Coordinates of C-alpha atoms in Angstrom, one line a residue:
Chain Y
X17 CA 18.5 -8.0 -8.1
X18 CA 21.0 -5.3 -6.1
X19 CA 21.0 -1.9 -5.0
X20 CA 21.3 0.0 -8.1
X21 CA 24.2 2.7 -7.0
X22 CA 24.7 4.2 -10.3
X23 CA 21.0 6.2 -9.8
X24 CA 22.0 7.3 -6.9
X25 CA 25.6 8.5 -7.6
X26 CA 24.7 10.0 -10.7
X27 CA 21.5 11.9 -8.5
X28 CA 23.9 12.9 -5.9
X29 CA 26.6 14.3 -8.7
X30 CA 23.3 16.7 -10.0
X31 CA 22.2 17.4 -6.3
X32 CA 19.2 16.1 -6.8
X33 CA 16.8 14.5 -4.0
X34 CA 14.8 11.5 -4.8
X35 CA 11.3 13.6 -4.7
X36 CA 13.1 16.3 -6.9
X37 CA 14.2 12.9 -9.8
X38 CA 11.0 11.6 -9.2
X39 CA 8.9 14.9 -10.1
X40 CA 11.2 15.3 -12.7
X41 CA 10.4 11.9 -14.3
X42 CA 7.0 12.1 -13.8
X43 CA 6.8 9.0 -10.8
X44 CA 6.4 9.4 -6.8
X45 CA 9.5 9.2 -5.1
X46 CA 8.4 5.7 -3.3
X47 CA 9.8 4.6 -7.1
X48 CA 12.8 5.9 -7.6
X49 CA 13.7 4.9 -3.9
X50 CA 12.7 1.0 -5.0
X51 CA 14.6 1.4 -8.1
X52 CA 17.9 2.5 -6.0
X53 CA 17.1 -0.5 -4.0
X54 CA 17.1 -2.7 -6.5
X55 CA 13.1 -3.9 -5.3
X56 CA 11.7 -2.2 -8.5
X57 CA 12.4 -3.3 -12.0
X58 CA 11.6 -0.6 -14.0
X59 CA 10.3 -0.8 -17.8
X60 CA 12.7 0.3 -20.5
X61 CA 10.2 3.8 -20.5
X62 CA 11.5 4.7 -17.7
X63 CA 14.9 3.9 -17.8
X64 CA 15.5 5.8 -21.1
X65 CA 13.5 8.9 -19.7
X66 CA 15.7 8.5 -15.8
X67 CA 18.6 8.3 -18.4
X68 CA 17.8 11.7 -20.0
X69 CA 17.1 13.4 -16.6
X70 CA 19.9 12.8 -15.0
X71 CA 22.2 12.5 -18.6
X72 CA 23.9 9.4 -18.3
X73 CA 23.3 6.4 -20.8
X74 CA 21.6 3.4 -20.5
X75 CA 24.4 1.4 -19.5
X76 CA 25.8 3.7 -17.1
X77 CA 22.8 3.6 -15.5
X78 CA 20.9 -0.4 -15.9
X79 CA 24.2 -1.2 -16.8
X80 CA 25.2 -5.3 -15.7
X81 CA 28.0 -3.6 -14.4
X82 CA 25.2 -0.8 -12.0
X83 CA 24.2 -3.8 -10.3
X84 CA 25.7 -4.0 -6.5
X85 CA 25.0 -6.9 -4.4
Chain T
X8 CA 2.9 13.5 -13.7
X9 CA 0.4 12.2 -16.3
X10 CA -3.0 11.4 -15.0
X11 CA -5.0 8.5 -16.7
X12 CA -7.6 9.1 -18.7
X13 CA -10.2 7.5 -17.6
X14 CA -9.7 7.4 -13.5
X15 CA -8.7 10.0 -11.1
X16 CA -4.9 9.0 -10.2
X17 CA -1.6 9.4 -11.6
X18 CA 0.3 7.1 -13.8
X19 CA 3.3 5.7 -12.3
X20 CA 4.0 1.8 -13.3
X21 CA 4.9 0.8 -10.0
X22 CA 2.1 1.9 -8.5
X23 CA 0.0 0.3 -11.6
X24 CA 1.3 -3.0 -10.3
X25 CA 0.9 -2.8 -6.3
X26 CA -2.5 -1.9 -7.1
X27 CA -2.8 -4.7 -9.6
X28 CA -0.9 -7.1 -7.1
X29 CA -2.9 -5.6 -3.7
X30 CA -6.6 -6.3 -5.7
X31 CA -5.2 -9.8 -6.4
X32 CA -4.7 -10.7 -2.7
X33 CA -7.9 -9.1 -2.2
X34 CA -9.8 -11.6 -4.2
X35 CA -7.7 -14.4 -3.1
X36 CA -8.6 -13.9 0.7
X37 CA -12.6 -13.1 0.1
X38 CA -12.5 -16.2 -1.5
X39 CA -10.5 -18.5 0.8
X40 CA -12.1 -17.3 3.7
X41 CA -15.4 -17.4 2.1
X42 CA -14.4 -21.7 1.4
X43 CA -13.5 -21.2 5.1
X44 CA -16.5 -20.3 6.3
X45 CA -18.8 -22.3 3.8
X46 CA -16.7 -25.6 4.8
X47 CA -17.0 -24.4 8.6
X48 CA -20.8 -24.5 8.8
X49 CA -22.1 -26.4 6.0
X50 CA -19.2 -29.1 6.1
X51 CA -19.1 -29.3 9.4
X52 CA -21.8 -28.3 10.7
X53 CA -20.1 -25.6 13.4
X54 CA -21.8 -22.6 13.8
X55 CA -20.1 -20.5 16.0
X56 CA -20.9 -17.2 14.4
X57 CA -24.4 -16.0 13.2
X58 CA -24.5 -15.5 9.2
X59 CA -23.8 -11.5 9.6
X60 CA -20.9 -11.8 11.2
X61 CA -19.5 -14.3 9.2
X62 CA -20.2 -12.1 5.4
X63 CA -18.5 -9.2 7.5
X64 CA -15.8 -11.1 8.6
X65 CA -14.9 -12.2 4.4
X66 CA -15.5 -8.8 3.2
X67 CA -13.4 -7.2 6.3
X68 CA -10.6 -9.7 5.9
X69 CA -9.9 -9.2 2.1
X70 CA -10.8 -4.8 2.6
X71 CA -8.0 -5.0 5.3
X72 CA -6.0 -7.6 2.7
X73 CA -6.4 -4.9 0.5
X74 CA -5.6 -2.0 2.0
X75 CA -2.7 -2.6 4.0
X76 CA -0.9 -3.9 0.7
X77 CA -2.3 -0.6 -1.0
X78 CA -0.7 1.6 1.7
X79 CA 2.7 -0.4 2.6
X80 CA 3.5 -0.6 -1.4
X81 CA 2.8 3.5 -1.6
X82 CA 0.2 2.2 -4.7
X83 CA -1.5 6.0 -5.2
X84 CA 0.0 8.8 -5.2
X85 CA -1.5 11.5 -2.7
X86 CA -2.2 8.8 -0.1
X87 CA -1.5 10.7 2.1
X88 CA -3.2 13.9 1.1
X89 CA -6.3 15.1 0.6
X90 CA -8.9 13.1 0.3
X91 CA -7.0 10.1 0.7
X92 CA -6.1 11.1 4.2
X93 CA -9.9 12.1 5.0
X94 CA -10.9 8.5 4.4
X95 CA -8.6 7.2 6.6
X96 CA -8.9 9.5 9.4
X97 CA -13.1 8.3 8.8
X98 CA -12.2 4.7 9.3
X99 CA -10.5 5.7 11.8
X100 CA -13.4 7.3 14.0
X101 CA -15.8 4.7 12.5
X102 CA -13.5 2.0 14.3
X103 CA -13.3 3.0 17.3
X104 CA -17.4 3.9 17.0
X105 CA -17.7 -0.2 16.5
X106 CA -15.3 -1.3 19.4
X107 CA -16.7 1.3 21.9
X108 CA -20.2 0.5 21.0
X109 CA -19.2 -3.1 21.6
X110 CA -17.6 -2.2 25.0
X111 CA -21.0 -0.9 25.7
X112 CA -22.9 -3.2 24.7
X113 CA -20.6 -6.0 27.1
X114 CA -20.9 -3.4 29.8
X115 CA -24.6 -3.6 29.9
X116 CA -24.5 -7.5 29.5
X117 CA -25.9 -8.2 25.9
X118 CA -22.3 -9.0 24.0
X119 CA -22.4 -11.9 22.9
X120 CA -19.5 -13.5 21.0
X121 CA -22.2 -15.0 18.8
X122 CA -24.5 -11.8 17.5
X123 CA -21.5 -9.3 18.0
X124 CA -18.3 -11.2 15.8
X125 CA -19.4 -9.1 12.9
X126 CA -19.1 -5.5 14.7
X127 CA -16.5 -6.2 16.8
X128 CA -14.3 -7.8 13.7
X129 CA -15.4 -4.6 11.3
X130 CA -13.9 -2.4 14.4
X131 CA -10.4 -4.0 14.7
X132 CA -10.4 -4.2 10.5
X133 CA -10.6 0.2 11.0
X134 CA -8.6 0.6 13.3
X135 CA -5.8 -1.7 11.3
X136 CA -6.3 -0.4 8.9
X137 CA -6.0 3.3 10.3
X138 CA -2.9 2.1 12.1
X139 CA -1.0 1.1 9.3
X140 CA -1.8 4.0 7.5
X141 CA -0.4 6.2 10.4
X142 CA 2.7 3.9 11.1
X143 CA 3.7 4.1 7.5
X144 CA 2.8 7.5 6.5
X145 CA 5.5 8.5 9.8
X146 CA 8.2 6.4 8.3
X147 CA 7.9 7.7 4.8
X148 CA 7.4 10.7 6.1
X149 CA 10.7 10.6 8.4
X150 CA 12.5 9.4 5.4
X151 CA 12.2 12.1 2.7
X152 CA 12.8 14.6 5.9
X153 CA 16.5 12.5 6.2
X154 CA 17.2 12.4 3.1
X155 CA 20.4 14.2 1.7
X156 CA 21.8 13.1 -1.9
X157 CA 25.0 13.4 -1.3
X158 CA 24.9 10.6 1.9
X159 CA 24.8 7.0 1.7
X160 CA 26.6 6.2 -1.2
X161 CA 28.2 2.9 -0.6

């Protein structure tokens, strides 16, 4: 699984730290870090919550093209 | 963050998975160490340490595996705060007491590996958990402090 750059970019656009995003989503900071590093594959429920908070679609953040090697 | 209805932890799906993995690894380690001890003692009829030490060895090996897994994977929220932090400091202190006690025992010339291996191993286990916790905590605090949302996007 590659790193998830779009989440990091979307987070930067909103000037949010991992901790702020984690609090908004309702998970730990380490979970957001693991998703960004591609170490954890989140459930669809968590993906949808992240999309809602960052104002993006599922395709934009978790589509096939979003995975960088 | 949502608190699970019947336990004192917050629900985070990754952490729930990590906790499951840690406990699975702990159970497997316990089973394997007990099997190894049974083979050494009953099949090969070799008793390098007494039964109590063997029991402590099995328990502490699995406890260390569970604890290290939980700490390294941040399997609990607030693992660095409140009661969790206090528990680890107590573990570190207890480990030091075990090791110093064994050292004093050694100075008095009463130390034998056959009888004292269990206490020695317990102390090493406690200190290992404490050390892993401290290293991981300092790493996480450093990572959190240096994090900038606009940095390293490549």
